[in-house]
mmCIF file of C-alpha atoms and ligand atoms in Angstrom:
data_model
loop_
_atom_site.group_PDB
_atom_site.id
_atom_site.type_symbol
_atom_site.label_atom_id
_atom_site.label_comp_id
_atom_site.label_asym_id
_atom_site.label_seq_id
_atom_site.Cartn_x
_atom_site.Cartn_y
_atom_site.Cartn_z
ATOM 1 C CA UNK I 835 -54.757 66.809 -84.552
ATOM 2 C CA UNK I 836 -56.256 69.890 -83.037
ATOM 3 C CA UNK I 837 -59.251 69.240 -84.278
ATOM 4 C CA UNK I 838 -61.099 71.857 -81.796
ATOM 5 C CA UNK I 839 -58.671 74.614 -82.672
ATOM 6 C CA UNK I 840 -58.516 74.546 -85.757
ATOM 7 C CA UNK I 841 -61.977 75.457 -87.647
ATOM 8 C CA UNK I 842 -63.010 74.109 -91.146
ATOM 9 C CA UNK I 843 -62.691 77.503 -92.650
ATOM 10 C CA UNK I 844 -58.737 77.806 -91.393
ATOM 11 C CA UNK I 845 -57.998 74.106 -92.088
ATOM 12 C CA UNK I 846 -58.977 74.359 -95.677
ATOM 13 C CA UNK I 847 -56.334 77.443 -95.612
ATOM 14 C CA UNK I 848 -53.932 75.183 -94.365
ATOM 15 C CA UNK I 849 -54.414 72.710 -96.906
ATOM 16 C CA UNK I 850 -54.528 75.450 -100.206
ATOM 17 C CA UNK I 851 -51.684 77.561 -98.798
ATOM 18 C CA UNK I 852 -50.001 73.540 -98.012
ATOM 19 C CA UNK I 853 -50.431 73.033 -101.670
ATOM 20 C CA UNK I 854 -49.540 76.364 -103.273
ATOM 21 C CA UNK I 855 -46.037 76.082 -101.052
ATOM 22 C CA UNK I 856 -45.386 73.004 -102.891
ATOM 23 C CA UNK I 857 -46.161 74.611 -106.287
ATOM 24 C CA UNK I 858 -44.515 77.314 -106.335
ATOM 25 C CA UNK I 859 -40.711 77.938 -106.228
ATOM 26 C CA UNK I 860 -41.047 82.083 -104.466
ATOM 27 C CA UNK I 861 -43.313 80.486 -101.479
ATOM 28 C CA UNK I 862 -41.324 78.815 -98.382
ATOM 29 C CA UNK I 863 -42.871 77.320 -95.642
ATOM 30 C CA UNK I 864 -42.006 75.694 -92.029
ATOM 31 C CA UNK I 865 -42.809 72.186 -92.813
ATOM 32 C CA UNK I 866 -45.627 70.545 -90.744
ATOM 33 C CA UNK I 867 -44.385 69.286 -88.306
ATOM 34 C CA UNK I 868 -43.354 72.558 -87.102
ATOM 35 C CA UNK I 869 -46.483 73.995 -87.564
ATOM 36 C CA UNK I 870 -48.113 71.694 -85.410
ATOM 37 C CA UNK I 871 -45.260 71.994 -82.521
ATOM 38 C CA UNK I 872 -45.843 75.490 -82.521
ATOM 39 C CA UNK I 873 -49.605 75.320 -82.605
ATOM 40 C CA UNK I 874 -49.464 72.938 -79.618
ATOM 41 C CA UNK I 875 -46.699 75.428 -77.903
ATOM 42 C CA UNK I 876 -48.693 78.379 -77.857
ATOM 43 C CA UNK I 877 -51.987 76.849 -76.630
ATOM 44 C CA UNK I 878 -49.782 75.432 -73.535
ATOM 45 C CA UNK I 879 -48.193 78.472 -72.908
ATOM 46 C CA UNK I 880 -51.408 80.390 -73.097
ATOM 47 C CA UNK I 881 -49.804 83.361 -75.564
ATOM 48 C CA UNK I 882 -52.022 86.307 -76.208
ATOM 49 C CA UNK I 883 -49.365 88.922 -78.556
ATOM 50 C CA UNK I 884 -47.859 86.859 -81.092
ATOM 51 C CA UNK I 885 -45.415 88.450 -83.346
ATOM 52 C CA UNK I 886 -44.391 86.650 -86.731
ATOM 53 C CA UNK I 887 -41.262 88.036 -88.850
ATOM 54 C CA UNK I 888 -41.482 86.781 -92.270
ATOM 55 C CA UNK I 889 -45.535 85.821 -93.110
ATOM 56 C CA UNK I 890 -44.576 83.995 -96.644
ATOM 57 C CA UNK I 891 -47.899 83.128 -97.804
ATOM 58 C CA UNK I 892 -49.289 82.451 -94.356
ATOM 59 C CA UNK I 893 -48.840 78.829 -93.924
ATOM 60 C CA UNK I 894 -46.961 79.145 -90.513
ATOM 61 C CA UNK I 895 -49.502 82.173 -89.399
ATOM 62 C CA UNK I 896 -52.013 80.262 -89.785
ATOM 63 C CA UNK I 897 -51.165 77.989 -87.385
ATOM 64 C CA UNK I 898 -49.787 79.976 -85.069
ATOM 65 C CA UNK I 899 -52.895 82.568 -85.656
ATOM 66 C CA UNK I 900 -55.341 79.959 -84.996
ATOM 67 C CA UNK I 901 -53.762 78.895 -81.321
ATOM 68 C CA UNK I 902 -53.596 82.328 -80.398
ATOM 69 C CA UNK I 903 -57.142 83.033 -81.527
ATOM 70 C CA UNK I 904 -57.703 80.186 -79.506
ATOM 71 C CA UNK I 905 -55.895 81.885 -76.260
ATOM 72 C CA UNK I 906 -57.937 84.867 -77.039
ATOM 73 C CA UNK I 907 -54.967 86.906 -78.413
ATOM 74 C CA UNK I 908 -53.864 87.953 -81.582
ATOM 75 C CA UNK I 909 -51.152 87.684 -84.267
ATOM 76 C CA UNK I 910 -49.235 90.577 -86.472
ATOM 77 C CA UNK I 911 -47.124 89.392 -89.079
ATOM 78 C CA UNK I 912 -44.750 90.896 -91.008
ATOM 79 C CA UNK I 913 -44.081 90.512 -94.539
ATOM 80 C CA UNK I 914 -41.777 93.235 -97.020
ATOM 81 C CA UNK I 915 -43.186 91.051 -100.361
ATOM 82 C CA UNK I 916 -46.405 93.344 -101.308
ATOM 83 C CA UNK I 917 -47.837 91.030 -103.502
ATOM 84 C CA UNK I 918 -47.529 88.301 -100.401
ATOM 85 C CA UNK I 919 -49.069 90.424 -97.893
ATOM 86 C CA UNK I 920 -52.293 90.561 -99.971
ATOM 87 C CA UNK I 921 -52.420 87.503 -100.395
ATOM 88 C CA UNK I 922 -52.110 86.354 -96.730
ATOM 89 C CA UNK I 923 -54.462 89.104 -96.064
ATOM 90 C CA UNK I 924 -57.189 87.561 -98.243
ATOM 91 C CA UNK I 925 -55.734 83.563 -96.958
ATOM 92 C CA UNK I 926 -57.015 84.890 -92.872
ATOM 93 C CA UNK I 927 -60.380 86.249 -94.014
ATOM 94 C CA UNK I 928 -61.309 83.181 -95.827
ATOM 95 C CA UNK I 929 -59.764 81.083 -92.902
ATOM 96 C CA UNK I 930 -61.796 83.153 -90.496
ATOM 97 C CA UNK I 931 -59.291 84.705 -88.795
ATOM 98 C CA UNK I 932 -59.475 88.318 -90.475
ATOM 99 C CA UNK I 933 -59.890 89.631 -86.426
ATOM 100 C CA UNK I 934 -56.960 87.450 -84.894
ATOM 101 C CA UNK I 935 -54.134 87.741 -87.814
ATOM 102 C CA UNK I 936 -52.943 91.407 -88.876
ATOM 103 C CA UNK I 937 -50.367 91.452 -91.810
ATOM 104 C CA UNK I 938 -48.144 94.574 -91.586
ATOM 105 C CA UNK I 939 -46.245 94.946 -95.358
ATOM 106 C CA UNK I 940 -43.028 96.375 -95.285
ATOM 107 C CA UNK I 941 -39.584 95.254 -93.875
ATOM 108 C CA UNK I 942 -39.012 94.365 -89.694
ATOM 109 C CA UNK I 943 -36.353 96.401 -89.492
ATOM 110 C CA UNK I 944 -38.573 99.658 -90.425
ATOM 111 C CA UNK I 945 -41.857 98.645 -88.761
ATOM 112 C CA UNK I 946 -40.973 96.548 -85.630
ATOM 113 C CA UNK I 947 -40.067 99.823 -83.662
ATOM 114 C CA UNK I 948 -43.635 101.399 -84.885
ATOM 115 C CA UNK I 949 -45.433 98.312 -83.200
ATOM 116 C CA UNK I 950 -47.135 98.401 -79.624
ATOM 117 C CA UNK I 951 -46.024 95.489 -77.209
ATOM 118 C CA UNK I 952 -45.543 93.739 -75.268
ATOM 119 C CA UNK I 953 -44.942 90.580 -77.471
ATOM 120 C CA UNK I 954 -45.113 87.284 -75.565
ATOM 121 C CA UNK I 955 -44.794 84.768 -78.287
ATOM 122 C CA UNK I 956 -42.404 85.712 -81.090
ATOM 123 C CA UNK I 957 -41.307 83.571 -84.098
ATOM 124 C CA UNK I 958 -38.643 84.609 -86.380
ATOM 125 C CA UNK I 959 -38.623 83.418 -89.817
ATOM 126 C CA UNK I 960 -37.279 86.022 -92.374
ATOM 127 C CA UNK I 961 -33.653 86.329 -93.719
ATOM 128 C CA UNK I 962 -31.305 84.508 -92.154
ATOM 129 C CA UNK I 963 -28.799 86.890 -92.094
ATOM 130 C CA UNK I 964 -30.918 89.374 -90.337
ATOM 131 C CA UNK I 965 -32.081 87.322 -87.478
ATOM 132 C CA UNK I 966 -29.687 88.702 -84.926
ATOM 133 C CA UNK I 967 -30.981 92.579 -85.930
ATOM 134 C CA UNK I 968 -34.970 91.304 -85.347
ATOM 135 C CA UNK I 969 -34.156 90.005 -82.354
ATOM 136 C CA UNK I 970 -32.622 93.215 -80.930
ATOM 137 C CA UNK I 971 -35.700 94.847 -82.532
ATOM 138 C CA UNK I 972 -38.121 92.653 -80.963
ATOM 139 C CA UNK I 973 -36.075 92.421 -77.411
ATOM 140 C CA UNK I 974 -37.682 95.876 -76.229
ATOM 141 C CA UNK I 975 -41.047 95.097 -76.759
ATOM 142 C CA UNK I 976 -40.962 91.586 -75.345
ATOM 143 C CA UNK I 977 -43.224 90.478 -71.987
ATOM 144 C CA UNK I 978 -41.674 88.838 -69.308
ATOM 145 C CA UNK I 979 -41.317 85.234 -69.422
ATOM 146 C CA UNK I 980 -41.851 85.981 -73.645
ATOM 147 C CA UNK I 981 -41.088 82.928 -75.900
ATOM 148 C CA UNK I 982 -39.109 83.693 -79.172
ATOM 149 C CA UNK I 983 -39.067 80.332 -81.762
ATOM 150 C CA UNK I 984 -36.052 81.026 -84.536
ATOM 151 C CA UNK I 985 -36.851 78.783 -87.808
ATOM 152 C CA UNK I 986 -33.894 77.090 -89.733
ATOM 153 C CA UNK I 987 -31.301 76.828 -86.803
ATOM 154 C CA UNK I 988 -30.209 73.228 -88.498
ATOM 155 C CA UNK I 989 -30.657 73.912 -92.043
ATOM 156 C CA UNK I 990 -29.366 77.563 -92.530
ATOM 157 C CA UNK I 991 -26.750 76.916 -89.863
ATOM 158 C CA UNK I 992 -23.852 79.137 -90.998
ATOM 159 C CA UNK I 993 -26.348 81.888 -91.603
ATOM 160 C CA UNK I 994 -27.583 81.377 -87.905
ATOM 161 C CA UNK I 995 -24.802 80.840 -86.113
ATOM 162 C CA UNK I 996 -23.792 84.294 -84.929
ATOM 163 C CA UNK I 997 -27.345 84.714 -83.119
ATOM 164 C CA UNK I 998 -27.529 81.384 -81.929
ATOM 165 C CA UNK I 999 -24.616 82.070 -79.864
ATOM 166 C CA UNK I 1000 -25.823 85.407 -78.791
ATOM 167 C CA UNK I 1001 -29.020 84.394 -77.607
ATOM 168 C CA UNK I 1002 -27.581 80.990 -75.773
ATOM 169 C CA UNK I 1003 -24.389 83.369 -74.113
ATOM 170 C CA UNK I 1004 -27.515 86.092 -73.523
ATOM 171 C CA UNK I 1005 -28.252 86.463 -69.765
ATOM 172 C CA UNK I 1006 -31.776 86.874 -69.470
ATOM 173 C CA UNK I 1007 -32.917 84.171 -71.987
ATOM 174 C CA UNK I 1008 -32.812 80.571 -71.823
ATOM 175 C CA UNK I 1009 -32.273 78.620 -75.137
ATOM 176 C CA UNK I 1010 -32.324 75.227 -76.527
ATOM 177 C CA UNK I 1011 -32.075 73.668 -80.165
ATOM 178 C CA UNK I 1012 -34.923 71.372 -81.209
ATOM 179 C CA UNK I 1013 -34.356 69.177 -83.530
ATOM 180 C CA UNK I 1014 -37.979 69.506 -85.293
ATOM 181 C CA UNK I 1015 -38.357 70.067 -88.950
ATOM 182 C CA UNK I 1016 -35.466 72.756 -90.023
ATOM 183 C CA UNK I 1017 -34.161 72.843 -86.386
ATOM 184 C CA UNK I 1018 -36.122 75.116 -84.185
ATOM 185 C CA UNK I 1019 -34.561 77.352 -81.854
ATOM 186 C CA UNK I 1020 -36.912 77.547 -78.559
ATOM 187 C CA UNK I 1021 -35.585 80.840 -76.502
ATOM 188 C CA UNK I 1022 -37.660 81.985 -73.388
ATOM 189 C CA UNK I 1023 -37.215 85.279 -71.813
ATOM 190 C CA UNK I 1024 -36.190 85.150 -67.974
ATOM 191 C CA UNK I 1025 -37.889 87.462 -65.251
ATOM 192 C CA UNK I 1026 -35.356 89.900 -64.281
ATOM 193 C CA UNK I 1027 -37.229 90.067 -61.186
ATOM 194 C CA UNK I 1028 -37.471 86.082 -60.571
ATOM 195 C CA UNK I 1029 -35.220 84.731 -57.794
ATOM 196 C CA UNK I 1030 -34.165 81.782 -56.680
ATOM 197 C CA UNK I 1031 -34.770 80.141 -53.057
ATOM 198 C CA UNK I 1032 -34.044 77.242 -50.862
ATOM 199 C CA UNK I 1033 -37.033 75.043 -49.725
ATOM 200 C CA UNK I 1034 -36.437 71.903 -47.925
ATOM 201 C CA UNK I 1035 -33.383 71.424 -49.997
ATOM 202 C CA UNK I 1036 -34.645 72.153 -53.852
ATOM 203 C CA UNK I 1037 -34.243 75.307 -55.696
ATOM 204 C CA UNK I 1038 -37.183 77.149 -57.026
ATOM 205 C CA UNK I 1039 -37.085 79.881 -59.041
ATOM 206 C CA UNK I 1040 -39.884 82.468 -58.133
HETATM 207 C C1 LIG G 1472 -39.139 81.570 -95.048
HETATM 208 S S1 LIG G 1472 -40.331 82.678 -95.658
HETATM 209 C C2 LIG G 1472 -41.526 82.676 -94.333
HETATM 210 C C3 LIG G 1472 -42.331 81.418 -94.274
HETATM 211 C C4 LIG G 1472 -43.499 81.506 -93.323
HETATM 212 N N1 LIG G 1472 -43.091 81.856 -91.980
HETATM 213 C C5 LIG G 1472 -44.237 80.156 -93.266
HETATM 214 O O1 LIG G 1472 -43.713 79.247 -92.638
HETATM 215 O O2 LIG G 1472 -45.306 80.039 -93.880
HETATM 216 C C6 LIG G 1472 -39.545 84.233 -95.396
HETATM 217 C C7 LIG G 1472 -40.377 85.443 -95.807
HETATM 218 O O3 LIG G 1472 -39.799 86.579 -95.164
HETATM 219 C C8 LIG G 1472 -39.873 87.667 -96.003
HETATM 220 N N2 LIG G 1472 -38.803 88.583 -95.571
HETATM 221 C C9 LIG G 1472 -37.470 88.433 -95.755
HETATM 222 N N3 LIG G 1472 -36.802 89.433 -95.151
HETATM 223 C C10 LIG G 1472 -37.744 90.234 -94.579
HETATM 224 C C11 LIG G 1472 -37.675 91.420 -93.816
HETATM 225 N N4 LIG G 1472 -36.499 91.990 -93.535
HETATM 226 N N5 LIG G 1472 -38.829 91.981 -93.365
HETATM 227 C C12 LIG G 1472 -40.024 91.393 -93.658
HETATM 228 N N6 LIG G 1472 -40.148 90.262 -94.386
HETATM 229 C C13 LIG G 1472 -39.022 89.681 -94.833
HETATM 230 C C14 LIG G 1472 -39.685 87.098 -97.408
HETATM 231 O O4 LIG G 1472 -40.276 87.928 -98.383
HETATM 232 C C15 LIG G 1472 -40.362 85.732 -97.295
HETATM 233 O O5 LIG G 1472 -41.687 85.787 -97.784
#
């Protein structure tokens, strides 16, 4: 799939950091599946300012990174594990995507407030537990119409559930559950200056 997205260089990134996931029992990783959903979302929604909490060894970055790349935009990712940061440092300049893909060390809830926005395309995918503080991190520095993606919404449901609500019961976002890989959570960010109007009978949103 993607095959004109996706260079040599960053698929054979995919593939080591795909294998190195598997060996290792301190590396997680959004399954495939995942990856390539959110790939495939970002090219269609044309995102420039990605935002990644939780980098890991890169795996989902590098998918993400290379769509974005792709748009023309750029990714930072956040990672607190030093040793991790390196290495997905040294994973995007082999991969080719030293320019697109930034890795900021340290934990979001010290260096999301030091970042400039706007974010458009944000994916969440740190602690659990602290989900519901990124997001009211990230929520200032979001762009209108801004898509966040939560990982783990099915499989770390307990964890989750307290910011699932709060983002479904939130009014400017609209959010829905898919059921891909660990159970995605797709949130977009409404205009606060959209409207709604009557045209021969059908609402449009504008
Ligand atoms: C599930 S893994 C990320 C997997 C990665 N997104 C992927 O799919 O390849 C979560 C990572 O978040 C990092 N992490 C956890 N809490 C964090 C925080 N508060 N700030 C930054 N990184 C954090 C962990 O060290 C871990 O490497």
């Amino acid at each position: 799939m993607c095959t004109s997205t996706i260079t040599a260089a960053t698929w054979n990134e995919i593939e080591r950091v795909g294998r190195l996931v598997a060996e290792r029992d301190d590396a997680w990783a959004i399954p495939r599946v995942s990856a390539e959903f959110l790939h495939t979302l970002v090219l269609a929604g044309g995102y420039r300012r990605g935002l990644e909490i939780g980098t890991s060894y890169g795996y989902s970055a590098l998918w993400i990174g290379a769509a974005l790349a792709h748009n023309g935009g750029l990714l930072t990712t956040i990672e607190m594990n030093a040793a991790k940061a390196a290495l997905s440092r040294e994973t995007f300049r082999r991969a080719g995507l030293a320019q697109a893909l930034t890795v900021v060390h340290g934990r979001a809830e010290d260096v999301v407030a030091g970042l400039e926005g706007p974010f458009d395309f944000v994916f969440l995918d740190a602690e659990k537990s602290g989900t519901r503080g990124y997001f009211d991190l990230v929520f200032p520095k979001l762009a209108h119409r801004a898509t966040i993606v939560t990982d783990n919404v099915t499989s770390h449901e307990a964890e989750l559930t307290e910011f699932v609500a709060h983002i479904r019961a939130h009014p400017r976002f609209c959010s829905v559950l898919l059921p891909i890989g660990s159970g995605l959570e797709v949130s977009v960010k409404l205009d606060p200056f959209a409207t709604t109007v009557t045209l021969d009978g059908a609402d449009w949103v504008i």
